[in-house]
Coordinates of C-alpha atoms in Angstrom, one line a residue:
M28 CA -39.7 65.5 -52.3
K29 CA -38.4 66.7 -48.9
A30 CA -41.1 64.7 -47.1
N31 CA -40.7 61.5 -49.0
T32 CA -37.0 61.4 -48.3
A33 CA -37.9 61.9 -44.5
W34 CA -39.6 58.8 -43.9
P35 CA -36.1 56.6 -43.8
V36 CA -34.9 58.8 -41.0
W37 CA -37.7 58.5 -38.9
L38 CA -38.0 54.4 -39.6
V39 CA -34.3 54.4 -38.1
L40 CA -34.8 56.5 -35.0
F41 CA -38.0 54.2 -34.2
V42 CA -36.1 50.7 -34.7
A43 CA -33.2 52.4 -32.6
F44 CA -36.0 53.5 -29.7
T45 CA -37.3 50.3 -29.7
F46 CA -34.0 48.5 -29.2
S47 CA -32.8 50.3 -26.6
S48 CA -36.3 49.8 -24.7
L49 CA -35.8 46.1 -25.0
C50 CA -32.3 46.4 -23.9
T51 CA -33.3 48.2 -20.5
A52 CA -36.0 45.9 -20.0
Q53 CA -33.9 43.0 -20.2
T54 CA -31.1 44.6 -18.0
Q55 CA -33.6 45.1 -15.5
E56 CA -35.4 41.8 -15.8
E57 CA -31.5 40.5 -15.0
E58 CA -30.9 42.7 -12.4
G59 CA -34.2 41.4 -11.0
G60 CA -33.3 37.9 -11.5
G61 CA -30.0 38.6 -9.7
E62 CA -31.7 39.6 -6.6
N63 CA -34.0 36.5 -6.8
R64 CA -31.2 34.4 -6.9
Q65 CA -30.2 35.4 -3.3
W66 CA -33.5 34.0 -1.8
F67 CA -36.6 32.3 -2.4
S68 CA -39.5 34.4 -2.3
V69 CA -42.6 33.0 -0.7
D70 CA -45.9 34.7 0.9
S71 CA -45.4 33.7 4.5
I72 CA -43.6 31.6 6.7
N73 CA -45.2 29.5 9.3
A74 CA -48.2 31.2 9.3
G75 CA -49.7 28.8 11.6
L76 CA -47.0 29.1 14.3
G77 CA -47.4 32.7 14.9
E78 CA -44.4 35.2 15.1
A79 CA -40.9 33.7 15.8
P80 CA -39.7 34.4 19.4
E81 CA -36.8 36.7 19.8
E82 CA -34.4 34.2 21.0
V83 CA -34.9 32.5 17.4
S84 CA -32.0 33.9 15.0
R85 CA -32.3 33.0 11.4
L86 CA -30.2 35.5 9.9
T87 CA -27.5 33.3 8.7
P88 CA -26.8 29.5 8.7
R89 CA -24.8 29.3 11.5
E90 CA -27.0 31.5 13.6
A91 CA -30.2 29.3 12.5
I92 CA -28.6 26.0 13.3
R93 CA -27.3 27.3 16.6
S94 CA -30.4 28.9 17.7
F95 CA -32.1 25.3 16.9
V96 CA -29.6 22.9 18.8
K97 CA -29.9 25.5 22.0
L98 CA -33.8 25.3 21.8
T99 CA -34.0 21.8 21.4
E100 CA -31.3 21.5 24.4
Q101 CA -33.9 23.3 26.4
E102 CA -36.5 21.4 25.3
E103 CA -38.3 24.7 23.7
Y104 CA -39.6 22.9 20.7
E105 CA -42.3 25.1 19.7
A106 CA -39.7 27.9 19.4
A107 CA -37.4 25.7 17.5
A108 CA -40.1 24.5 15.0
H109 CA -39.5 28.3 13.5
V110 CA -36.2 27.0 11.9
L111 CA -38.3 24.5 10.1
N112 CA -40.1 25.4 6.8
L113 CA -43.3 23.7 7.0
A114 CA -44.7 25.0 4.0
E115 CA -46.0 21.2 3.2
F116 CA -47.9 21.3 6.3
S117 CA -51.5 23.5 6.6
E118 CA -51.6 25.9 9.2
Q119 CA -53.3 23.5 11.8
E120 CA -50.7 20.8 10.9
Q121 CA -48.1 23.4 11.5
R122 CA -49.4 24.0 15.1
E123 CA -49.9 20.3 15.9
Q124 CA -46.9 18.9 14.7
G125 CA -44.1 21.6 14.5
A126 CA -42.8 21.1 18.0
E127 CA -42.6 17.3 17.4
L128 CA -41.1 17.4 14.2
A129 CA -38.7 20.1 15.8
R130 CA -37.8 17.5 18.5
Q131 CA -37.2 14.4 16.1
M132 CA -35.1 16.8 13.9
A133 CA -32.8 17.5 16.8
E134 CA -32.8 13.7 17.6
V135 CA -31.7 12.9 14.0
L136 CA -28.5 15.6 14.2
K137 CA -27.6 14.4 17.4
R138 CA -27.6 10.8 16.5
G139 CA -27.1 10.8 12.7
K140 CA -24.5 13.0 12.0
W141 CA -21.6 14.8 13.5
L142 CA -22.4 18.4 12.9
S143 CA -20.0 21.2 13.7
V144 CA -21.9 24.4 13.7
S145 CA -18.8 26.6 13.0
D146 CA -18.4 24.8 9.6
L147 CA -21.5 26.4 8.4
P148 CA -21.4 29.9 6.7
G149 CA -21.3 32.7 9.0
R150 CA -22.7 35.4 6.2
E151 CA -26.3 36.4 5.4
D152 CA -25.6 35.4 1.8
A153 CA -23.6 32.4 2.8
M154 CA -21.4 33.8 0.1
I155 CA -18.0 31.0 -0.4
V156 CA -15.1 33.1 1.1
D157 CA -11.7 31.7 0.0
A158 CA -9.0 34.3 1.2
S159 CA -6.4 32.0 -0.9
G160 CA -8.4 32.8 -3.8
Q161 CA -7.9 29.0 -5.0
N162 CA -11.4 28.2 -4.7
P163 CA -13.1 28.8 -8.2
R164 CA -16.6 29.7 -6.4
A165 CA -15.0 32.1 -4.2
G166 CA -17.4 35.0 -4.2
E167 CA -20.6 32.8 -5.2
V168 CA -23.8 34.0 -3.4
R169 CA -26.1 31.3 -2.2
R170 CA -29.6 30.7 -1.3
S171 CA -29.0 26.9 -0.1
V172 CA -26.7 25.2 1.7
E173 CA -26.2 21.6 2.8
L174 CA -26.3 20.9 6.4
A175 CA -26.0 17.0 6.3
T176 CA -26.4 13.7 4.2
L177 CA -27.7 10.8 6.0
R178 CA -28.3 7.3 4.3
T179 CA -31.1 4.9 5.3
R180 CA -32.8 2.1 3.8
G181 CA -30.1 2.3 0.9
D182 CA -31.0 6.0 0.0
T183 CA -29.3 9.1 0.7
Y184 CA -31.2 11.8 1.9
A185 CA -29.7 15.4 2.2
I186 CA -30.9 18.1 5.1
R187 CA -30.5 21.5 3.5
L188 CA -30.9 24.8 4.4
G189 CA -32.9 27.6 2.4
R190 CA -32.8 31.5 2.6
Y191 CA -36.6 32.8 2.4
R192 CA -38.0 36.3 2.0
V193 CA -41.5 37.4 2.8
G194 CA -42.2 41.0 0.9
E195 CA -39.6 43.3 2.2
E196 CA -39.3 41.6 5.3
E197 CA -35.7 40.2 6.5
P198 CA -34.6 37.1 4.8
A199 CA -34.5 33.9 7.1
W200 CA -32.7 30.9 7.3
L201 CA -35.3 27.5 7.5
I202 CA -34.6 24.0 7.0
M203 CA -36.1 23.5 3.5
P204 CA -39.5 22.1 3.4
I205 CA -38.4 18.8 1.1
S206 CA -35.9 17.8 4.0
V207 CA -38.3 18.4 6.6
T208 CA -40.7 15.7 5.0
Y209 CA -37.7 13.3 5.4
I210 CA -37.9 13.9 9.5
P211 CA -40.2 10.9 10.4
M212 CA -38.3 8.2 8.3
L213 CA -34.8 9.2 9.2
Y214 CA -36.3 9.7 13.0
E215 CA -36.9 6.3 12.9
R216 CA -33.7 5.2 11.7
F217 CA -31.7 7.4 13.9
G218 CA -34.1 7.8 16.5
P219 CA -33.6 6.6 20.1
S220 CA -33.3 2.8 20.5
M221 CA -35.5 0.5 22.5
L222 CA -33.1 0.3 25.5
E223 CA -33.3 4.1 25.9
N224 CA -36.9 4.1 27.1
Y225 CA -36.0 2.2 30.1
I226 CA -33.1 5.1 31.4
P227 CA -34.0 7.3 33.8
E228 CA -34.7 11.1 32.9
R229 CA -32.0 12.4 35.1
F230 CA -29.5 10.4 32.8
Q231 CA -30.5 11.7 29.7
S232 CA -29.1 15.2 30.2
S233 CA -25.9 16.3 28.5
F234 CA -22.4 16.5 29.9
G235 CA -19.9 17.5 27.6
L236 CA -20.0 15.8 24.1
L237 CA -22.2 12.8 25.0
R238 CA -25.1 12.2 27.8
I239 CA -24.5 11.0 31.3
W240 CA -25.9 7.6 30.2
E241 CA -23.6 7.2 27.4
W242 CA -20.6 8.1 29.6
I243 CA -21.5 4.9 31.5
A244 CA -22.9 2.7 28.6
I245 CA -19.8 3.0 26.4
P246 CA -16.9 1.4 28.8
V247 CA -19.7 -1.1 29.3
F248 CA -20.4 -1.8 25.8
L249 CA -16.7 -2.0 24.9
L250 CA -16.1 -4.3 27.7
L251 CA -19.1 -6.8 26.4
N252 CA -17.2 -6.5 22.9
V253 CA -13.9 -7.6 24.2
F254 CA -15.4 -10.3 26.1
F255 CA -17.4 -11.7 22.9
G256 CA -14.2 -11.1 21.0
W257 CA -12.1 -13.3 23.4
V258 CA -14.8 -16.0 23.1
V259 CA -14.7 -16.3 19.4
Y260 CA -10.7 -16.3 19.6
R261 CA -11.0 -19.3 21.9
F262 CA -13.5 -21.1 19.6
I263 CA -11.0 -20.6 16.7
G264 CA -8.1 -22.0 18.8
L265 CA -10.1 -24.8 19.6
L266 CA -10.9 -25.7 16.0
A267 CA -7.2 -25.3 14.8
T268 CA -6.4 -28.0 17.7
L269 CA -9.2 -30.3 16.6
A270 CA -8.5 -29.8 13.0
P271 CA -6.0 -32.3 11.5
S272 CA -2.5 -31.4 11.2
G273 CA -1.4 -29.9 8.2
G274 CA -2.4 -26.5 6.1
V275 CA -5.9 -26.4 7.5
S276 CA -4.9 -26.4 11.3
I277 CA -1.7 -23.9 10.6
F278 CA -4.7 -21.3 9.0
A279 CA -7.0 -21.7 11.4
G280 CA -4.0 -20.9 14.4
Q281 CA -3.3 -17.8 12.5
I282 CA -6.6 -16.2 12.0
G283 CA -7.8 -16.6 15.3
V284 CA -7.5 -12.6 16.3
P285 CA -8.4 -11.6 12.9
T286 CA -11.7 -13.6 13.0
A287 CA -12.6 -12.4 16.5
L288 CA -12.1 -8.9 15.0
V289 CA -14.6 -9.1 12.2
V290 CA -17.0 -11.1 14.2
V291 CA -17.0 -8.2 16.7
S292 CA -17.0 -5.7 14.4
L293 CA -20.0 -7.1 12.5
V294 CA -22.1 -7.6 15.8
T295 CA -21.2 -4.4 17.1
Q296 CA -22.3 -2.3 13.8
A297 CA -25.8 -4.1 14.1
L298 CA -26.2 -3.4 17.6
L299 CA -25.5 0.4 16.8
G300 CA -27.9 0.1 14.2
Y301 CA -31.1 -1.8 15.8
V302 CA -30.2 -2.1 19.6
V303 CA -28.3 0.9 21.0
S304 CA -27.8 4.3 19.4
F305 CA -25.1 6.8 20.9
S306 CA -24.6 10.1 19.9
A307 CA -23.4 11.1 16.6
V308 CA -19.9 11.9 17.9
A309 CA -19.7 8.5 19.3
T310 CA -21.6 6.7 16.6
T311 CA -19.1 8.0 14.2
T312 CA -16.2 7.2 15.5
F313 CA -17.3 4.0 16.5
R314 CA -18.3 3.4 12.5
V315 CA -15.1 4.7 11.6
V316 CA -13.1 2.3 13.7
L317 CA -15.2 -0.5 13.2
I318 CA -15.0 -0.5 9.3
S319 CA -11.4 -0.2 10.0
I320 CA -11.0 -3.1 12.1
L321 CA -13.3 -5.1 9.8
A322 CA -11.4 -4.5 6.6
W323 CA -8.0 -5.0 8.4
G324 CA -9.2 -8.3 9.8
I325 CA -10.5 -9.4 6.3
G326 CA -7.3 -8.8 4.5
T327 CA -5.1 -10.2 7.3
I328 CA -7.2 -13.5 6.8
A329 CA -7.0 -13.0 3.0
L330 CA -3.0 -12.7 3.8
R331 CA -2.9 -15.8 6.0
L332 CA -4.7 -17.6 3.5
V333 CA -1.9 -16.7 1.0
D334 CA 0.9 -17.4 3.5
T335 CA -0.3 -20.7 4.4
L336 CA -0.6 -21.7 0.5
M337 CA 3.2 -20.0 0.2
L338 CA 3.9 -22.2 3.4
G339 CA 2.7 -25.4 1.6
M340 CA 4.7 -25.0 -1.7
T341 CA 7.8 -24.2 0.4
R342 CA 7.4 -27.5 2.2
R343 CA 6.1 -29.4 -1.0
L344 CA 9.4 -28.0 -2.5
V345 CA 11.5 -30.3 0.1
G346 CA 11.6 -27.4 3.0
G347 CA 14.0 -25.1 1.1
I348 CA 13.6 -22.8 -2.0
D349 CA 16.4 -23.3 -4.7
D350 CA 16.5 -23.3 -8.5
T351 CA 16.3 -27.5 -8.2
D352 CA 12.6 -27.4 -8.0
S353 CA 10.2 -27.1 -11.1
K354 CA 10.3 -23.7 -13.0
D355 CA 6.3 -23.4 -12.8
D356 CA 6.5 -23.8 -8.9
R357 CA 8.8 -20.9 -8.6
K358 CA 6.9 -18.9 -11.0
L359 CA 3.5 -20.0 -8.8
L360 CA 5.4 -19.1 -5.2
T361 CA 6.6 -15.9 -7.2
T362 CA 2.9 -14.9 -8.2
L363 CA 1.7 -15.6 -4.6
Y364 CA 4.1 -12.7 -3.2
A365 CA 2.4 -10.3 -5.6
L366 CA -1.0 -11.4 -4.8
R367 CA 0.2 -10.8 -1.3
R368 CA 1.3 -7.4 -1.9
I369 CA -1.7 -6.4 -3.8
I370 CA -3.9 -7.4 -1.1
I371 CA -2.0 -5.2 1.3
L372 CA -2.5 -2.6 -1.2
V373 CA -6.4 -2.8 -1.8
T374 CA -6.8 -3.1 1.9
V375 CA -4.7 -0.3 3.2
T376 CA -6.3 1.9 0.1
G377 CA -9.8 0.7 0.7
V378 CA -9.5 1.4 4.4
S379 CA -8.0 5.0 4.1
V380 CA -10.5 6.3 1.3
Y381 CA -13.5 5.0 3.7
I382 CA -11.8 6.2 6.6
L383 CA -11.4 9.7 4.9
G384 CA -15.2 9.6 3.5
Q385 CA -16.5 9.1 7.0
I386 CA -14.7 12.2 8.4
Q387 CA -15.8 14.1 5.2
L388 CA -12.1 15.1 4.5
F389 CA -12.8 15.7 0.8
E390 CA -16.2 17.4 1.3
T391 CA -14.4 20.1 3.9
L392 CA -11.1 20.3 2.1
G393 CA -12.1 19.0 -1.5
M394 CA -11.6 22.2 -3.2
S395 CA -8.2 23.6 -1.7
L396 CA -7.1 19.8 -2.1
L397 CA -7.9 20.3 -5.9
A398 CA -6.4 23.9 -5.8
S399 CA -3.2 22.8 -4.3
A400 CA -2.9 19.3 -6.1
S401 CA 0.3 20.3 -8.0
V402 CA 2.0 21.3 -4.4
L403 CA 0.9 18.2 -3.0
A404 CA 1.9 16.1 -6.1
V405 CA 5.4 17.8 -5.8
L406 CA 5.3 17.3 -1.8
V407 CA 4.4 13.5 -2.5
G408 CA 6.7 12.9 -5.3
V409 CA 9.8 14.3 -3.0
A410 CA 9.0 12.7 0.3
G411 CA 7.9 9.5 -1.2
Q412 CA 10.1 9.2 -4.1
A413 CA 12.2 6.2 -2.4
V414 CA 9.0 4.6 -1.0
L415 CA 7.1 4.7 -4.2
G416 CA 9.8 3.5 -6.4
N417 CA 10.6 0.4 -4.6
I418 CA 7.2 -0.9 -4.6
L419 CA 6.6 0.1 -8.2
S420 CA 9.8 -1.8 -8.9
S421 CA 8.4 -4.9 -6.8
F422 CA 5.5 -5.0 -8.7
Q423 CA 7.5 -4.4 -12.1
L424 CA 9.5 -8.0 -10.8
S425 CA 6.6 -9.4 -10.0
L426 CA 4.9 -8.9 -13.5
A427 CA 8.1 -9.2 -15.7
K428 CA 9.6 -12.0 -13.4
P429 CA 13.3 -11.5 -14.7
I430 CA 13.6 -13.3 -11.1
R431 CA 11.4 -15.5 -9.3
I432 CA 11.2 -17.1 -5.7
G433 CA 14.1 -19.8 -5.5
D434 CA 16.4 -18.6 -8.4
L435 CA 19.9 -18.7 -7.9
V436 CA 21.6 -15.3 -8.7
I437 CA 25.2 -14.1 -8.7
F438 CA 24.5 -10.2 -7.1
E439 CA 27.6 -8.6 -6.6
E440 CA 29.6 -11.6 -6.5
E441 CA 27.6 -13.3 -4.1
W442 CA 26.0 -16.5 -4.8
C443 CA 22.3 -16.1 -3.4
Y444 CA 18.8 -17.9 -3.9
V445 CA 15.8 -15.2 -4.1
E446 CA 14.0 -16.2 -0.7
G447 CA 11.0 -13.2 -0.8
I448 CA 10.3 -10.1 -2.9
F449 CA 8.5 -7.7 -0.9
Y450 CA 7.2 -4.1 -1.3
T451 CA 10.4 -2.1 -0.5
F452 CA 13.2 -4.9 -0.4
I453 CA 14.1 -8.3 -1.9
R454 CA 15.7 -11.2 0.7
L455 CA 18.2 -13.0 -0.5
R456 CA 19.7 -16.2 1.0
V457 CA 23.6 -16.2 0.5
W458 CA 25.3 -19.5 -0.3
D459 CA 26.5 -19.6 3.8
D460 CA 23.0 -18.9 5.0
R461 CA 23.2 -15.1 5.5
R462 CA 20.5 -13.1 4.5
L463 CA 21.0 -10.4 2.2
I464 CA 18.3 -7.2 2.1
V465 CA 18.5 -5.3 -0.9
P466 CA 16.4 -2.5 -1.6
V467 CA 14.1 -3.4 -4.9
T468 CA 15.5 -0.1 -6.8
Y469 CA 18.8 -0.6 -6.1
F470 CA 18.5 -4.9 -7.4
V471 CA 16.6 -3.6 -10.5
T472 CA 19.5 -0.9 -11.6
R473 CA 22.5 -3.6 -11.0
P474 CA 23.1 -6.2 -13.2
F475 CA 22.8 -9.7 -12.1
D476 CA 23.4 -13.4 -13.2
N477 CA 20.4 -15.3 -13.2
L478 CA 21.6 -19.2 -13.3
S479 CA 17.9 -20.3 -13.0
V480 CA 16.4 -17.9 -15.7
K481 CA 16.3 -20.7 -18.5
G482 CA 17.2 -23.9 -17.1
T483 CA 19.4 -25.3 -13.9
K484 CA 21.9 -26.5 -15.9
M485 CA 25.2 -25.4 -16.1
Y486 CA 28.6 -25.8 -17.6
R487 CA 31.8 -26.2 -15.1
S488 CA 35.5 -26.4 -15.6
V489 CA 38.7 -27.8 -14.0
T490 CA 41.4 -26.0 -14.6
L491 CA 45.1 -27.8 -13.9
T492 CA 48.8 -26.1 -14.5
L493 CA 50.8 -29.1 -15.0
H494 CA 54.5 -29.7 -16.7
L495 CA 55.3 -29.7 -20.2
S496 CA 56.0 -33.3 -20.1
A497 CA 52.6 -34.3 -18.7
D498 CA 50.7 -36.8 -20.9
I499 CA 47.3 -35.3 -21.9
E500 CA 45.8 -38.7 -23.1
L501 CA 46.4 -40.2 -19.5
I502 CA 45.0 -37.0 -18.0
R503 CA 41.9 -37.1 -20.0
E504 CA 41.0 -40.5 -19.4
K505 CA 41.3 -40.4 -15.8
F506 CA 39.0 -37.2 -15.8
L507 CA 36.1 -39.2 -17.5
E508 CA 36.4 -42.1 -15.4
V509 CA 36.3 -39.5 -12.5
A510 CA 33.4 -37.7 -14.0
K511 CA 31.3 -40.6 -14.9
E512 CA 31.4 -41.4 -11.1
E513 CA 29.8 -38.2 -9.8
D514 CA 26.0 -38.0 -9.5
D515 CA 25.8 -34.6 -10.1
I516 CA 27.4 -34.5 -13.3
I517 CA 25.0 -35.2 -16.6
E518 CA 25.3 -35.3 -20.3
H519 CA 28.4 -37.3 -20.4
H520 CA 28.8 -37.0 -24.0
K521 CA 29.6 -33.4 -23.2
L522 CA 32.9 -34.2 -21.2
L523 CA 35.9 -32.4 -22.7
C524 CA 39.3 -32.2 -21.8
Y525 CA 42.0 -29.9 -23.6
V526 CA 44.9 -27.9 -23.4
T527 CA 44.1 -24.4 -23.4
S528 CA 47.4 -22.5 -22.8
Q529 CA 51.1 -22.9 -22.6
T530 CA 53.9 -21.0 -21.2
G531 CA 57.7 -21.9 -21.8
A532 CA 57.7 -24.3 -18.9
T533 CA 53.9 -25.4 -18.3
Q534 CA 50.9 -26.2 -19.8
T535 CA 47.0 -25.2 -18.9
V536 CA 44.9 -28.1 -18.7
T537 CA 40.9 -27.5 -18.8
C538 CA 38.1 -29.9 -18.3
Y539 CA 34.9 -29.4 -19.1
L540 CA 31.7 -30.6 -17.4
M541 CA 27.8 -30.4 -17.6
T542 CA 26.1 -30.6 -14.0
S543 CA 22.4 -30.7 -13.1
D544 CA 22.6 -27.2 -11.3
P545 CA 25.0 -24.6 -10.5
M546 CA 25.4 -25.5 -6.7
S547 CA 25.9 -29.2 -7.1
G548 CA 28.1 -28.2 -10.2
W549 CA 30.4 -26.2 -7.5
T550 CA 30.5 -29.3 -5.5
A551 CA 31.0 -31.9 -8.3
E552 CA 34.1 -29.5 -9.8
M553 CA 35.6 -29.4 -6.1
H554 CA 35.5 -33.2 -6.2
V555 CA 36.9 -33.8 -9.8
R556 CA 39.9 -31.5 -9.1
E557 CA 40.5 -33.3 -5.7
K558 CA 40.8 -36.5 -7.5
L559 CA 42.6 -35.4 -10.3
M560 CA 45.4 -33.7 -7.9
A561 CA 45.6 -36.8 -5.9
F562 CA 46.1 -38.9 -9.3
I563 CA 49.0 -36.8 -10.2
R564 CA 50.4 -36.3 -6.5
D565 CA 50.5 -40.2 -6.2
H566 CA 51.6 -41.6 -9.5
H567 CA 53.0 -38.8 -11.5
P568 CA 54.5 -35.8 -9.0
D569 CA 56.9 -35.0 -12.0
W570 CA 54.1 -33.5 -13.7
W571 CA 54.1 -30.7 -11.5
P572 CA 55.8 -27.4 -13.1
R573 CA 59.5 -26.7 -11.5
D574 CA 61.3 -23.6 -12.0
V575 CA 65.0 -23.2 -12.4
V576 CA 67.2 -20.3 -10.8
V577 CA 70.7 -19.7 -11.6
I578 CA 72.7 -17.0 -9.2
S579 CA 76.1 -16.0 -10.3
H580 CA 78.4 -13.9 -8.5
R581 CA 81.8 -13.0 -10.3
D582 CA 84.5 -10.5 -9.0
I583 CA 85.6 -9.2 -12.5
A584 CA 88.4 -6.8 -10.8
R585 CA 90.5 -9.6 -9.1
G586 CA 90.0 -11.7 -12.4
E587 CA 87.9 -14.6 -10.7
G588 CA 84.5 -15.5 -10.0
Q589 CA 82.4 -17.8 -8.1
T590 CA 79.3 -19.4 -9.2
Q591 CA 76.4 -20.8 -7.1
R592 CA 73.9 -23.0 -8.8
S593 CA 70.5 -23.5 -7.0
I594 CA 68.3 -25.9 -8.4
N595 CA 64.7 -26.0 -6.6
A596 CA 61.5 -28.1 -7.6
P597 CA 58.2 -26.8 -6.1
N598 CA 57.3 -30.5 -5.2
D599 CA 60.8 -31.3 -3.7
A600 CA 62.1 -29.9 -0.4
S601 CA 65.6 -30.7 -1.4
S602 CA 67.8 -28.2 -3.3
E603 CA 71.5 -28.5 -4.8
E604 CA 74.4 -25.8 -4.4
V605 CA 77.3 -26.1 -6.9
S606 CA 80.6 -23.9 -6.6
D607 CA 83.3 -23.9 -9.0
T608 CA 86.4 -21.5 -9.3
E609 CA 87.2 -20.6 -13.0
A610 CA 89.5 -18.7 -14.9
P611 CA 89.2 -15.0 -16.1
G612 CA 87.1 -15.0 -19.3
D613 CA 85.8 -18.7 -18.5
R614 CA 81.9 -18.7 -19.0
D615 CA 79.5 -19.7 -16.3
Q616 CA 78.2 -23.2 -16.5
S617 CA 74.9 -24.7 -15.1
E618 CA 73.0 -27.5 -15.1
S619 CA 69.2 -28.6 -14.9
T620 CA 67.5 -31.8 -14.1

C-alpha cells in the first residue's frame, strides 16, 4: 500500500527537477546571448594581412578611426588596412588589395563626409552615455556604430564600424565587410577629380583643415563664380532693355540678381561633382551655401513674379487701390498677397530644413531635442508668441477675407484703404495719404467698419438746423434739384428730405442721398450742404435760428427799476437796447421781432 502511494511523490519531484534544469539552461543561454550581443564572434580577422602593428589601435570606435586617419595621412596604407574587415576577400586578395582599399577609403572620408572623430564613442562597448538621463537608449551597449552615410547614383550607402572578437582575444573595432565592398563605388564618386592629376605632389600635403592646393584653388574658384554670375546678370539686364515695355521688362529687370545666383549655384554644384573635388570640409560648406542660394534665388524669382502680377493689377485698377474697383479684382489681389507670404514661408522652411539636414543637427542632437521638446515648445511659445500670432492672423485674414486689398475701412475713427496685408502688419492708406501701420493681431482684435464688404454704395445725410418758419416743401424741392445735378449721387428715387427733430425755436431738417462709393459720397454731401446753405443765405436769411435774450435789473429797495432789453439775431450784427423807468409794482415788458 505504501509502495503504491509513493509514486505520485516521485513524479512530482521528477517534474520539478526537470523544470528547474530547463530554467537554468535557458538562463545560461540568455547570459551567453547577452555576451554575444557585445561583439561579433569570428574565426579570424584579416588573416592575409598578418598581425596588426602596434600603432594600430582598435579598442574603441574613436581610436580605430583616429588611428586609420593618422596612418593614411602618413601614407602607411598597409597598416591602415588592419582597420578594415576584409572578410569578403581571400587571404591573397587581402594582401594585394588591402592597402589600396585603405587609400581609397581615406579619400572617400576626406571628400565625402565632414567627419568629426571626437563625436564617435570613446568606450570599448560603445555604450550610449547620457548624463542628463533624457535619452531612452542611455546605457545601451552596441556592437556596431554608423560612421558616415554617403549618397551616390541615387542610392544611400552607410559606412559602419563593427566590434569583432576571435576566441578569447581582445575585441577590435573594424569597418564592417559590407561597407568595405562599397569602397570602390564610393571612390569613383568622391575620389580625386581629373584636375588633381596635374597638381604637383608638393601641393598635395595637408595644411590645417585643407590641403595646400585647396587654399589656392578655392579663392580662384570663387572669383570665377563671381565673374560668371556678373556675366549672367548683365545678360538678364540686356534682355530687360530689349523686351517690350510692360510687365515682361519689369519682371526681367527685377530677377537679374536671383537668376545669376541660381545659375551660378547649379554650375558650381556640377563642377564640384564632376570637375573639381575639394575636401569634405570645403565641399560640405559649399553645398550648404549653394543650396541656400539656390532656394533663395528660386523663391525670390517666384516672389518677383507675384509682385509683377500685383503691380499689373494695380495699374489696371487705374493706378490706385480703392473700393471703387471690382470686388473680384480686389479679392484676387488679396489672394496674390497671401500667395506671396506662402512662397516666403515655404522657401524659408525648405532652406532651414535642408541646412539642418546637411549639418546633421538632427542626427547629433535629435534625441536630446525630442527629450526636451516640451521645454523648447515653451521657450518658442513665449519668445515668439507675438510673431507667430501675427503670422497666423495674417493667414486667417487671407483665407477668411473679412478685408481685402483695396477695401475702405473705418479703423479707430480713421478712413483708410487696405493697401497691403503682410506677415506681421497691415498697411492702411489714410484718406490724407498717410500710412497707418497696424500689427495684424491688434487689427483683428479691434472692431472696424468695412464699407466695401458687400458693396460700395452708401447712404449719406445732410443735416440743417433752421427756424420754425422755414418752408420745408421749398427746401425739399431745392434739395432734389441740387442732388440730381451731382454725378456721384445715384438712385434718385431714394432721395428723401424730412424734419427729423424739433425744439422750441428750431427744427432739424435731414436730407438723405445714395452715393456710388463712400469717399465720393462724402464729397457729394459737402457739395449739397454748401448749395443748400447758399440758397438759404441768399434768398431766405430769416430761416436761420434766432435767440431772444432779456436782461432785467430792478432795485427793489428804492422802489424803482431799470430794464434793458437786447434783441440779437445770429445772422444780424445789429442789436437793439431799450431802457424804461417803471413805477414800483409794474412788470417788465419785452418785445421780440
